């Protein structure tokens, strides 16, 4: 006897993940944590290349959230100037007229959000591989 479930879209895929056995959920948790840790490590390494004070790298945090139905990891950069580091600035001056110059935007490959999106895509592929190994057929 065989069973077939067809999921169309990411939301349906994520809902199906919530019904997996505990063993697969634990393996999924390892995948989620590993991808989050790698993204955080790469972000810290990138920030360390381009800073003097350490505030950018020191602002990178990772938070895990668990429930029976889900596993999540959130990587954030809490440095107040992280947005400026990624997106740059236009010509700036103080109120007294002192020139503060222009900070160029980082290349797309070095910006936090696009890198986070790519990391999430790699994690999703790893989770798809997990459920395929468990005997599910997934077309993505």
mmCIF file of N, CA and C in Angstrom:
data_model
loop_
_atom_site.group_PDB
_atom_site.id
_atom_site.type_symbol
_atom_site.label_atom_id
_atom_site.label_comp_id
_atom_site.label_asym_id
_atom_site.label_seq_id
_atom_site.Cartn_x
_atom_site.Cartn_y
_atom_site.Cartn_z
ATOM 1 N N UNK A 1 0.836 -1.166 0.000
ATOM 2 C CA UNK A 1 0.000 0.000 0.000
ATOM 3 C C UNK A 1 0.886 1.235 0.000
ATOM 4 N N UNK A 2 0.564 2.202 -0.802
ATOM 5 C CA UNK A 2 1.333 3.436 -0.832
ATOM 6 C C UNK A 2 0.392 4.615 -0.646
ATOM 7 N N UNK A 3 0.955 5.660 -0.172
ATOM 8 C CA UNK A 3 0.177 6.887 0.027
ATOM 9 C C UNK A 3 0.888 8.013 -0.687
ATOM 10 N N UNK A 4 0.123 8.970 -1.098
ATOM 11 C CA UNK A 4 0.693 10.117 -1.804
ATOM 12 C C UNK A 4 0.014 11.379 -1.295
ATOM 13 N N UNK A 5 0.844 12.362 -0.968
ATOM 14 C CA UNK A 5 0.351 13.658 -0.542
ATOM 15 C C UNK A 5 0.964 14.688 -1.474
ATOM 16 N N UNK A 6 0.132 15.532 -2.046
ATOM 17 C CA UNK A 6 0.650 16.570 -2.922
ATOM 18 C C UNK A 6 0.528 17.908 -2.214
ATOM 19 N N UNK A 7 1.665 18.575 -2.088
ATOM 20 C CA UNK A 7 1.704 19.889 -1.459
ATOM 21 C C UNK A 7 2.063 20.913 -2.511
ATOM 22 N N UNK A 8 1.313 21.965 -2.559
ATOM 23 C CA UNK A 8 1.597 23.024 -3.515
ATOM 24 C C UNK A 8 1.938 24.267 -2.713
ATOM 25 N N UNK A 9 3.196 24.642 -2.745
ATOM 26 C CA UNK A 9 3.610 25.856 -2.052
ATOM 27 C C UNK A 9 4.361 25.595 -0.769
ATOM 28 N N UNK A 10 5.061 26.609 -0.342
ATOM 29 C CA UNK A 10 5.908 26.518 0.842
ATOM 30 C C UNK A 10 5.085 26.366 2.111
ATOM 31 N N UNK A 11 3.937 27.047 2.211
ATOM 32 C CA UNK A 11 3.118 26.973 3.422
ATOM 33 C C UNK A 11 2.632 25.541 3.651
ATOM 34 N N UNK A 12 2.208 24.874 2.584
ATOM 35 C CA UNK A 12 1.748 23.497 2.713
ATOM 36 C C UNK A 12 2.905 22.574 3.102
ATOM 37 N N UNK A 13 4.095 22.836 2.539
ATOM 38 C CA UNK A 13 5.270 22.040 2.883
ATOM 39 C C UNK A 13 5.596 22.189 4.367
ATOM 40 N N UNK A 14 5.583 23.419 4.859
ATOM 41 C CA UNK A 14 5.889 23.664 6.269
ATOM 42 C C UNK A 14 4.835 23.030 7.177
ATOM 43 N N UNK A 15 3.572 23.053 6.769
ATOM 44 C CA UNK A 15 2.517 22.418 7.563
ATOM 45 C C UNK A 15 2.731 20.907 7.632
ATOM 46 N N UNK A 16 3.159 20.305 6.531
ATOM 47 C CA UNK A 16 3.416 18.861 6.528
ATOM 48 C C UNK A 16 4.606 18.510 7.416
ATOM 49 N N UNK A 17 5.601 19.396 7.477
ATOM 50 C CA UNK A 17 6.756 19.139 8.343
ATOM 51 C C UNK A 17 6.330 19.011 9.803
ATOM 52 N N UNK A 18 5.267 19.698 10.186
ATOM 53 C CA UNK A 18 4.814 19.661 11.579
ATOM 54 C C UNK A 18 4.255 18.296 11.985
ATOM 55 N N UNK A 19 3.933 17.454 11.018
ATOM 56 C CA UNK A 19 3.361 16.145 11.325
ATOM 57 C C UNK A 19 4.402 15.031 11.276
ATOM 58 N N UNK A 20 5.664 15.356 11.082
ATOM 59 C CA UNK A 20 6.706 14.337 10.997
ATOM 60 C C UNK A 20 6.961 13.692 12.351
ATOM 61 N N UNK A 21 7.432 12.460 12.359
ATOM 62 C CA UNK A 21 7.784 11.795 13.619
ATOM 63 C C UNK A 21 8.875 12.554 14.364
ATOM 64 N N UNK A 22 8.965 12.317 15.660
ATOM 65 C CA UNK A 22 9.906 13.040 16.522
ATOM 66 C C UNK A 22 11.357 12.880 16.050
ATOM 67 N N UNK A 23 11.733 11.686 15.583
ATOM 68 C CA UNK A 23 13.099 11.465 15.108
ATOM 69 C C UNK A 23 13.434 12.412 13.949
ATOM 70 N N UNK A 24 12.504 12.557 13.021
ATOM 71 C CA UNK A 24 12.742 13.473 11.905
ATOM 72 C C UNK A 24 12.723 14.922 12.375
ATOM 73 N N UNK A 25 11.885 15.225 13.351
ATOM 74 C CA UNK A 25 11.843 16.588 13.890
ATOM 75 C C UNK A 25 13.183 16.943 14.526
ATOM 76 N N UNK A 26 13.780 15.991 15.244
ATOM 77 C CA UNK A 26 15.087 16.250 15.860
ATOM 78 C C UNK A 26 16.158 16.456 14.797
ATOM 79 N N UNK A 27 16.112 15.637 13.746
ATOM 80 C CA UNK A 27 17.078 15.804 12.661
ATOM 81 C C UNK A 27 16.855 17.148 11.960
ATOM 82 N N UNK A 28 15.604 17.543 11.810
ATOM 83 C CA UNK A 28 15.293 18.852 11.241
ATOM 84 C C UNK A 28 15.815 19.971 12.115
ATOM 85 N N UNK A 29 15.711 19.798 13.418
ATOM 86 C CA UNK A 29 16.223 20.794 14.360
ATOM 87 C C UNK A 29 17.724 20.978 14.177
ATOM 88 N N UNK A 30 18.442 19.876 14.004
ATOM 89 C CA UNK A 30 19.889 19.946 13.782
ATOM 90 C C UNK A 30 20.188 20.727 12.505
ATOM 91 N N UNK A 31 19.412 20.480 11.462
ATOM 92 C CA UNK A 31 19.607 21.183 10.192
ATOM 93 C C UNK A 31 19.363 22.680 10.373
ATOM 94 N N UNK A 32 18.264 23.037 11.025
ATOM 95 C CA UNK A 32 17.935 24.446 11.236
ATOM 96 C C UNK A 32 19.031 25.133 12.044
ATOM 97 N N UNK A 33 19.446 24.513 13.140
ATOM 98 C CA UNK A 33 20.481 25.116 13.990
ATOM 99 C C UNK A 33 21.804 25.248 13.250
ATOM 100 N N UNK A 34 22.167 24.244 12.476
ATOM 101 C CA UNK A 34 23.439 24.286 11.754
ATOM 102 C C UNK A 34 23.446 25.406 10.710
ATOM 103 N N UNK A 35 22.354 25.552 9.986
ATOM 104 C CA UNK A 35 22.298 26.613 8.977
ATOM 105 C C UNK A 35 22.296 28.001 9.623
ATOM 106 N N UNK A 36 21.605 28.147 10.734
ATOM 107 C CA UNK A 36 21.600 29.437 11.437
ATOM 108 C C UNK A 36 22.994 29.758 11.969
ATOM 109 N N UNK A 37 23.642 28.775 12.557
ATOM 110 C CA UNK A 37 24.989 28.991 13.094
ATOM 111 C C UNK A 37 25.968 29.353 11.985
ATOM 112 N N UNK A 38 25.850 28.708 10.836
ATOM 113 C CA UNK A 38 26.733 29.005 9.705
ATOM 114 C C UNK A 38 26.499 30.426 9.194
ATOM 115 N N UNK A 39 25.223 30.823 9.079
ATOM 116 C CA UNK A 39 24.921 32.184 8.620
ATOM 117 C C UNK A 39 25.463 33.210 9.621
ATOM 118 N N UNK A 40 25.284 32.970 10.901
ATOM 119 C CA UNK A 40 25.793 33.887 11.922
ATOM 120 C C UNK A 40 27.316 33.954 11.873
ATOM 121 N N UNK A 41 27.971 32.802 11.755
ATOM 122 C CA UNK A 41 29.432 32.767 11.698
ATOM 123 C C UNK A 41 29.955 33.527 10.478
ATOM 124 N N UNK A 42 29.327 33.312 9.326
ATOM 125 C CA UNK A 42 29.757 34.002 8.106
ATOM 126 C C UNK A 42 29.530 35.507 8.216
ATOM 127 N N UNK A 43 28.441 35.901 8.854
ATOM 128 C CA UNK A 43 28.150 37.320 9.031
ATOM 129 C C UNK A 43 29.182 37.968 9.943
ATOM 130 N N UNK A 44 29.501 37.315 11.048
ATOM 131 C CA UNK A 44 30.514 37.841 11.964
ATOM 132 C C UNK A 44 31.858 37.956 11.241
ATOM 133 N N UNK A 45 32.227 36.943 10.473
ATOM 134 C CA UNK A 45 33.499 36.972 9.746
ATOM 135 C C UNK A 45 33.527 38.134 8.749
ATOM 136 N N UNK A 46 32.435 38.355 8.038
ATOM 137 C CA UNK A 46 32.362 39.464 7.088
ATOM 138 C C UNK A 46 32.483 40.799 7.810
ATOM 139 N N UNK A 47 31.753 40.957 8.902
ATOM 140 C CA UNK A 47 31.807 42.202 9.664
ATOM 141 C C UNK A 47 33.205 42.449 10.221
ATOM 142 N N UNK A 48 33.886 41.407 10.666
ATOM 143 C CA UNK A 48 35.222 41.573 11.234
ATOM 144 C C UNK A 48 36.226 42.056 10.193
ATOM 145 N N UNK A 49 35.994 41.743 8.932
ATOM 146 C CA UNK A 49 36.885 42.198 7.863
ATOM 147 C C UNK A 49 36.776 43.694 7.630
ATOM 148 N N UNK A 50 35.618 44.277 7.935
ATOM 149 C CA UNK A 50 35.332 45.650 7.533
ATOM 150 C C UNK A 50 35.116 46.607 8.702
ATOM 151 N N UNK A 51 35.564 46.277 9.879
ATOM 152 C CA UNK A 51 35.298 47.156 11.014
ATOM 153 C C UNK A 51 36.523 47.297 11.891
ATOM 154 N N UNK A 52 36.496 48.312 12.713
ATOM 155 C CA UNK A 52 37.599 48.551 13.632
ATOM 156 C C UNK A 52 37.190 48.315 15.082
ATOM 157 N N UNK A 53 35.930 48.593 15.407
ATOM 158 C CA UNK A 53 35.507 48.566 16.813
ATOM 159 C C UNK A 53 34.962 47.230 17.286
ATOM 160 N N UNK A 54 34.441 46.408 16.402
ATOM 161 C CA UNK A 54 33.846 45.136 16.802
ATOM 162 C C UNK A 54 32.365 45.222 17.116
ATOM 163 N N UNK A 55 31.759 46.401 16.982
ATOM 164 C CA UNK A 55 30.338 46.553 17.312
ATOM 165 C C UNK A 55 29.430 45.838 16.312
ATOM 166 N N UNK A 56 29.811 45.817 15.037
ATOM 167 C CA UNK A 56 28.989 45.094 14.054
ATOM 168 C C UNK A 56 28.976 43.599 14.370
ATOM 169 N N UNK A 57 30.143 43.019 14.511
ATOM 170 C CA UNK A 57 30.239 41.581 14.785
ATOM 171 C C UNK A 57 29.630 41.243 16.134
ATOM 172 N N UNK A 58 29.804 42.106 17.114
ATOM 173 C CA UNK A 58 29.250 41.865 18.439
ATOM 174 C C UNK A 58 27.736 41.943 18.482
ATOM 175 N N UNK A 59 27.141 42.561 17.486
ATOM 176 C CA UNK A 59 25.690 42.690 17.451
ATOM 177 C C UNK A 59 24.969 41.518 16.818
ATOM 178 N N UNK A 60 25.688 40.545 16.286
ATOM 179 C CA UNK A 60 25.061 39.390 15.644
ATOM 180 C C UNK A 60 24.602 38.410 16.724
ATOM 181 N N UNK A 61 23.309 38.083 16.703
ATOM 182 C CA UNK A 61 22.751 37.150 17.679
ATOM 183 C C UNK A 61 21.976 36.048 16.959
ATOM 184 N N UNK A 62 21.891 34.905 17.615
ATOM 185 C CA UNK A 62 21.095 33.782 17.111
ATOM 186 C C UNK A 62 20.176 33.329 18.232
ATOM 187 N N UNK A 63 18.925 33.129 17.897
ATOM 188 C CA UNK A 63 17.934 32.690 18.881
ATOM 189 C C UNK A 63 17.190 31.485 18.296
ATOM 190 N N UNK A 64 17.109 30.411 19.072
ATOM 191 C CA UNK A 64 16.364 29.221 18.660
ATOM 192 C C UNK A 64 15.000 29.216 19.341
ATOM 193 N N UNK A 65 13.998 28.770 18.587
ATOM 194 C CA UNK A 65 12.652 28.616 19.128
ATOM 195 C C UNK A 65 12.166 27.216 18.772
ATOM 196 N N UNK A 66 11.630 26.513 19.777
ATOM 197 C CA UNK A 66 11.195 25.130 19.584
ATOM 198 C C UNK A 66 9.763 24.971 20.057
ATOM 199 N N UNK A 67 9.057 24.117 19.368
ATOM 200 C CA UNK A 67 7.776 23.606 19.851
ATOM 201 C C UNK A 67 7.614 22.232 19.219
ATOM 202 N N UNK A 68 6.596 21.525 19.571
ATOM 203 C CA UNK A 68 6.364 20.209 18.962
ATOM 204 C C UNK A 68 6.143 20.350 17.463
ATOM 205 N N UNK A 69 5.543 21.459 17.076
ATOM 206 C CA UNK A 69 5.175 21.634 15.678
ATOM 207 C C UNK A 69 6.235 22.343 14.843
ATOM 208 N N UNK A 70 7.230 22.955 15.476
ATOM 209 C CA UNK A 70 8.168 23.719 14.647
ATOM 210 C C UNK A 70 9.540 23.845 15.300
ATOM 211 N N UNK A 71 10.486 24.154 14.464
ATOM 212 C CA UNK A 71 11.841 24.472 14.870
ATOM 213 C C UNK A 71 12.202 25.746 14.123
ATOM 214 N N UNK A 72 12.756 26.715 14.816
ATOM 215 C CA UNK A 72 13.119 27.973 14.165
ATOM 216 C C UNK A 72 14.407 28.504 14.756
ATOM 217 N N UNK A 73 15.143 29.210 13.944
ATOM 218 C CA UNK A 73 16.335 29.912 14.391
ATOM 219 C C UNK A 73 16.320 31.286 13.739
ATOM 220 N N UNK A 74 16.570 32.297 14.535
ATOM 221 C CA UNK A 74 16.542 33.670 14.047
ATOM 222 C C UNK A 74 17.931 34.257 14.226
ATOM 223 N N UNK A 75 18.513 34.704 13.122
ATOM 224 C CA UNK A 75 19.809 35.371 13.166
ATOM 225 C C UNK A 75 19.542 36.849 12.937
ATOM 226 N N UNK A 76 20.030 37.682 13.855
ATOM 227 C CA UNK A 76 19.823 39.126 13.757
ATOM 228 C C UNK A 76 21.150 39.843 13.898
ATOM 229 N N UNK A 77 21.167 41.043 13.357
ATOM 230 C CA UNK A 77 22.274 41.940 13.627
ATOM 231 C C UNK A 77 21.692 43.144 14.352
ATOM 232 N N UNK A 78 22.089 43.315 15.587
ATOM 233 C CA UNK A 78 21.517 44.353 16.439
ATOM 234 C C UNK A 78 22.368 45.615 16.515
ATOM 235 N N UNK A 79 23.455 45.678 15.805
ATOM 236 C CA UNK A 79 24.269 46.892 15.800
ATOM 237 C C UNK A 79 23.453 48.021 15.173
ATOM 238 N N UNK A 80 23.414 49.186 15.803
ATOM 239 C CA UNK A 80 22.571 50.265 15.288
ATOM 240 C C UNK A 80 22.987 50.762 13.909
ATOM 241 N N UNK A 81 24.212 50.543 13.523
ATOM 242 C CA UNK A 81 24.684 51.029 12.225
ATOM 243 C C UNK A 81 24.776 49.928 11.166
ATOM 244 N N UNK A 82 24.194 48.768 11.417
ATOM 245 C CA UNK A 82 24.266 47.658 10.457
ATOM 246 C C UNK A 82 23.573 48.019 9.143
ATOM 247 N N UNK A 83 22.446 48.718 9.226
ATOM 248 C CA UNK A 83 21.734 49.110 7.998
ATOM 249 C C UNK A 83 22.605 50.043 7.168
ATOM 250 N N UNK A 84 23.275 50.984 7.824
ATOM 251 C CA UNK A 84 24.151 51.916 7.106
ATOM 252 C C UNK A 84 25.319 51.155 6.482
ATOM 253 N N UNK A 85 25.871 50.190 7.209
ATOM 254 C CA UNK A 85 26.967 49.382 6.678
ATOM 255 C C UNK A 85 26.543 48.683 5.390
ATOM 256 N N UNK A 86 25.336 48.110 5.377
ATOM 257 C CA UNK A 86 24.846 47.385 4.197
ATOM 258 C C UNK A 86 24.458 48.315 3.051
ATOM 259 N N UNK A 87 23.710 49.366 3.360
ATOM 260 C CA UNK A 87 23.073 50.183 2.320
ATOM 261 C C UNK A 87 23.788 51.481 2.007
ATOM 262 N N UNK A 88 24.765 51.860 2.812
ATOM 263 C CA UNK A 88 25.516 53.071 2.559
ATOM 264 C C UNK A 88 24.714 54.321 2.911
ATOM 265 N N UNK A 89 25.311 55.462 2.627
ATOM 266 C CA UNK A 89 24.651 56.745 2.888
ATOM 267 C C UNK A 89 24.913 57.686 1.729
ATOM 268 N N UNK A 90 24.133 58.730 1.683
ATOM 269 C CA UNK A 90 24.420 59.810 0.749
ATOM 270 C C UNK A 90 25.354 60.776 1.465
ATOM 271 N N UNK A 91 25.692 61.860 0.831
ATOM 272 C CA UNK A 91 26.577 62.846 1.451
ATOM 273 C C UNK A 91 25.924 63.363 2.733
ATOM 274 N N UNK A 92 26.711 63.377 3.823
ATOM 275 C CA UNK A 92 26.173 63.777 5.122
ATOM 276 C C UNK A 92 26.946 64.956 5.685
ATOM 277 N N UNK A 93 26.212 65.761 6.450
ATOM 278 C CA UNK A 93 26.826 66.871 7.162
ATOM 279 C C UNK A 93 26.196 66.982 8.536
ATOM 280 N N UNK A 94 26.977 67.486 9.488
ATOM 281 C CA UNK A 94 26.419 67.754 10.809
ATOM 282 C C UNK A 94 25.600 69.037 10.742
ATOM 283 N N UNK A 95 24.905 69.350 11.811
ATOM 284 C CA UNK A 95 24.118 70.591 11.853
ATOM 285 C C UNK A 95 25.003 71.826 11.711
ATOM 286 N N UNK A 96 26.230 71.702 12.147
ATOM 287 C CA UNK A 96 27.164 72.831 12.044
ATOM 288 C C UNK A 96 27.838 72.887 10.675
ATOM 289 N N UNK A 97 27.554 71.936 9.811
ATOM 290 C CA UNK A 97 28.085 71.952 8.454
ATOM 291 C C UNK A 97 29.328 71.125 8.225
ATOM 292 N N UNK A 98 29.788 70.396 9.236
ATOM 293 C CA UNK A 98 30.981 69.564 9.058
ATOM 294 C C UNK A 98 30.653 68.390 8.133
ATOM 295 N N UNK A 99 31.500 68.180 7.150
ATOM 296 C CA UNK A 99 31.287 67.121 6.165
ATOM 297 C C UNK A 99 31.598 65.759 6.782
ATOM 298 N N UNK A 100 30.705 64.807 6.627
ATOM 299 C CA UNK A 100 30.909 63.436 7.107
ATOM 300 C C UNK A 100 31.037 62.450 5.948
ATOM 301 N N UNK A 101 30.969 62.949 4.723
ATOM 302 C CA UNK A 101 31.228 62.124 3.555
ATOM 303 C C UNK A 101 30.110 61.169 3.182
ATOM 304 N N UNK A 102 30.464 60.264 2.311
ATOM 305 C CA UNK A 102 29.533 59.274 1.778
ATOM 306 C C UNK A 102 30.066 57.894 2.141
ATOM 307 N N UNK A 103 29.178 57.021 2.573
ATOM 308 C CA UNK A 103 29.581 55.634 2.787
ATOM 309 C C UNK A 103 28.947 54.822 1.661
ATOM 310 N N UNK A 104 29.760 54.142 0.860
ATOM 311 C CA UNK A 104 29.183 53.364 -0.236
ATOM 312 C C UNK A 104 28.439 52.139 0.288
ATOM 313 N N UNK A 105 27.444 51.709 -0.472
ATOM 314 C CA UNK A 105 26.695 50.497 -0.129
ATOM 315 C C UNK A 105 27.581 49.277 -0.368
ATOM 316 N N UNK A 106 27.367 48.247 0.431
ATOM 317 C CA UNK A 106 28.076 46.987 0.236
ATOM 318 C C UNK A 106 27.548 46.323 -1.032
ATOM 319 N N UNK A 107 28.360 45.493 -1.661
ATOM 320 C CA UNK A 107 27.841 44.715 -2.791
ATOM 321 C C UNK A 107 26.698 43.804 -2.321
ATOM 322 N N UNK A 108 25.802 43.492 -3.213
ATOM 323 C CA UNK A 108 24.641 42.654 -2.889
ATOM 324 C C UNK A 108 25.057 41.348 -2.211
ATOM 325 N N UNK A 109 26.177 40.782 -2.620
ATOM 326 C CA UNK A 109 26.628 39.504 -2.057
ATOM 327 C C UNK A 109 27.059 39.623 -0.596
ATOM 328 N N UNK A 110 27.270 40.847 -0.101
ATOM 329 C CA UNK A 110 27.714 41.040 1.275
ATOM 330 C C UNK A 110 26.633 41.610 2.184
ATOM 331 N N UNK A 111 25.477 41.952 1.654
ATOM 332 C CA UNK A 111 24.417 42.534 2.478
ATOM 333 C C UNK A 111 23.723 41.455 3.305
ATOM 334 N N UNK A 112 23.315 41.825 4.516
ATOM 335 C CA UNK A 112 22.771 40.861 5.465
ATOM 336 C C UNK A 112 21.497 40.183 4.965
ATOM 337 N N UNK A 113 20.517 40.947 4.515
ATOM 338 C CA UNK A 113 19.223 40.367 4.130
ATOM 339 C C UNK A 113 19.356 39.431 2.924
ATOM 340 N N UNK A 114 19.980 39.828 1.813
ATOM 341 C CA UNK A 114 20.131 38.869 0.711
ATOM 342 C C UNK A 114 20.895 37.614 1.107
ATOM 343 N N UNK A 115 21.909 37.759 1.988
ATOM 344 C CA UNK A 115 22.650 36.587 2.457
ATOM 345 C C UNK A 115 21.756 35.701 3.316
ATOM 346 N N UNK A 116 20.887 36.317 4.138
ATOM 347 C CA UNK A 116 19.959 35.544 4.970
ATOM 348 C C UNK A 116 18.966 34.788 4.096
ATOM 349 N N UNK A 117 18.502 35.409 3.030
ATOM 350 C CA UNK A 117 17.565 34.746 2.120
ATOM 351 C C UNK A 117 18.231 33.537 1.469
ATOM 352 N N UNK A 118 19.465 33.695 1.033
ATOM 353 C CA UNK A 118 20.181 32.558 0.433
ATOM 354 C C UNK A 118 20.417 31.457 1.458
ATOM 355 N N UNK A 119 20.731 31.822 2.696
ATOM 356 C CA UNK A 119 20.927 30.817 3.756
ATOM 357 C C UNK A 119 19.626 30.066 4.022
ATOM 358 N N UNK A 120 18.501 30.787 4.032
ATOM 359 C CA UNK A 120 17.203 30.137 4.248
ATOM 360 C C UNK A 120 16.875 29.188 3.105
ATOM 361 N N UNK A 121 17.218 29.555 1.877
ATOM 362 C CA UNK A 121 16.984 28.667 0.734
ATOM 363 C C UNK A 121 17.813 27.388 0.852
ATOM 364 N N UNK A 122 19.072 27.511 1.286
ATOM 365 C CA UNK A 122 19.904 26.316 1.480
ATOM 366 C C UNK A 122 19.319 25.431 2.581
ATOM 367 N N UNK A 123 18.826 26.043 3.651
ATOM 368 C CA UNK A 123 18.223 25.289 4.747
ATOM 369 C C UNK A 123 16.967 24.562 4.261
ATOM 370 N N UNK A 124 16.148 25.242 3.476
ATOM 371 C CA UNK A 124 14.922 24.622 2.961
ATOM 372 C C UNK A 124 15.259 23.423 2.086
ATOM 373 N N UNK A 125 16.291 23.541 1.245
ATOM 374 C CA UNK A 125 16.713 22.399 0.417
ATOM 375 C C UNK A 125 17.167 21.232 1.291
ATOM 376 N N UNK A 126 17.883 21.527 2.372
ATOM 377 C CA UNK A 126 18.332 20.462 3.275
ATOM 378 C C UNK A 126 17.141 19.794 3.957
ATOM 379 N N UNK A 127 16.127 20.573 4.331
ATOM 380 C CA UNK A 127 14.926 19.991 4.939
ATOM 381 C C UNK A 127 14.147 19.146 3.929
ATOM 382 N N UNK A 128 14.110 19.591 2.690
ATOM 383 C CA UNK A 128 13.459 18.801 1.634
ATOM 384 C C UNK A 128 14.195 17.474 1.463
ATOM 385 N N UNK A 129 15.518 17.516 1.471
ATOM 386 C CA UNK A 129 16.299 16.277 1.373
ATOM 387 C C UNK A 129 15.996 15.347 2.547
ATOM 388 N N UNK A 130 15.809 15.915 3.728
ATOM 389 C CA UNK A 130 15.481 15.117 4.913
ATOM 390 C C UNK A 130 14.174 14.355 4.708
ATOM 391 N N UNK A 131 13.133 15.035 4.271
ATOM 392 C CA UNK A 131 11.852 14.341 4.122
ATOM 393 C C UNK A 131 11.885 13.385 2.931
ATOM 394 N N UNK A 132 12.706 13.678 1.926
ATOM 395 C CA UNK A 132 12.873 12.717 0.813
ATOM 396 C C UNK A 132 13.526 11.431 1.322
ATOM 397 N N UNK A 133 14.558 11.585 2.173
ATOM 398 C CA UNK A 133 15.206 10.395 2.728
ATOM 399 C C UNK A 133 14.241 9.589 3.601
ATOM 400 N N UNK A 134 13.252 10.265 4.149
ATOM 401 C CA UNK A 134 12.258 9.583 4.983
ATOM 402 C C UNK A 134 11.186 8.896 4.134
ATOM 403 N N UNK A 135 11.290 9.008 2.818
ATOM 404 C CA UNK A 135 10.372 8.294 1.950
ATOM 405 C C UNK A 135 9.309 9.154 1.305
ATOM 406 N N UNK A 136 9.336 10.449 1.540
ATOM 407 C CA UNK A 136 8.378 11.337 0.897
ATOM 408 C C UNK A 136 8.882 11.723 -0.482
ATOM 409 N N UNK A 137 7.951 11.948 -1.369
ATOM 410 C CA UNK A 137 8.300 12.449 -2.677
ATOM 411 C C UNK A 137 8.026 13.935 -2.702
ATOM 412 N N UNK A 138 9.054 14.704 -2.983
ATOM 413 C CA UNK A 138 8.930 16.165 -2.971
ATOM 414 C C UNK A 138 9.402 16.683 -4.313
ATOM 415 N N UNK A 139 8.588 17.465 -4.958
ATOM 416 C CA UNK A 139 9.018 18.158 -6.172
ATOM 417 C C UNK A 139 8.964 19.642 -5.865
ATOM 418 N N UNK A 140 10.095 20.280 -6.062
ATOM 419 C CA UNK A 140 10.186 21.711 -5.736
ATOM 420 C C UNK A 140 10.798 22.469 -6.885
#
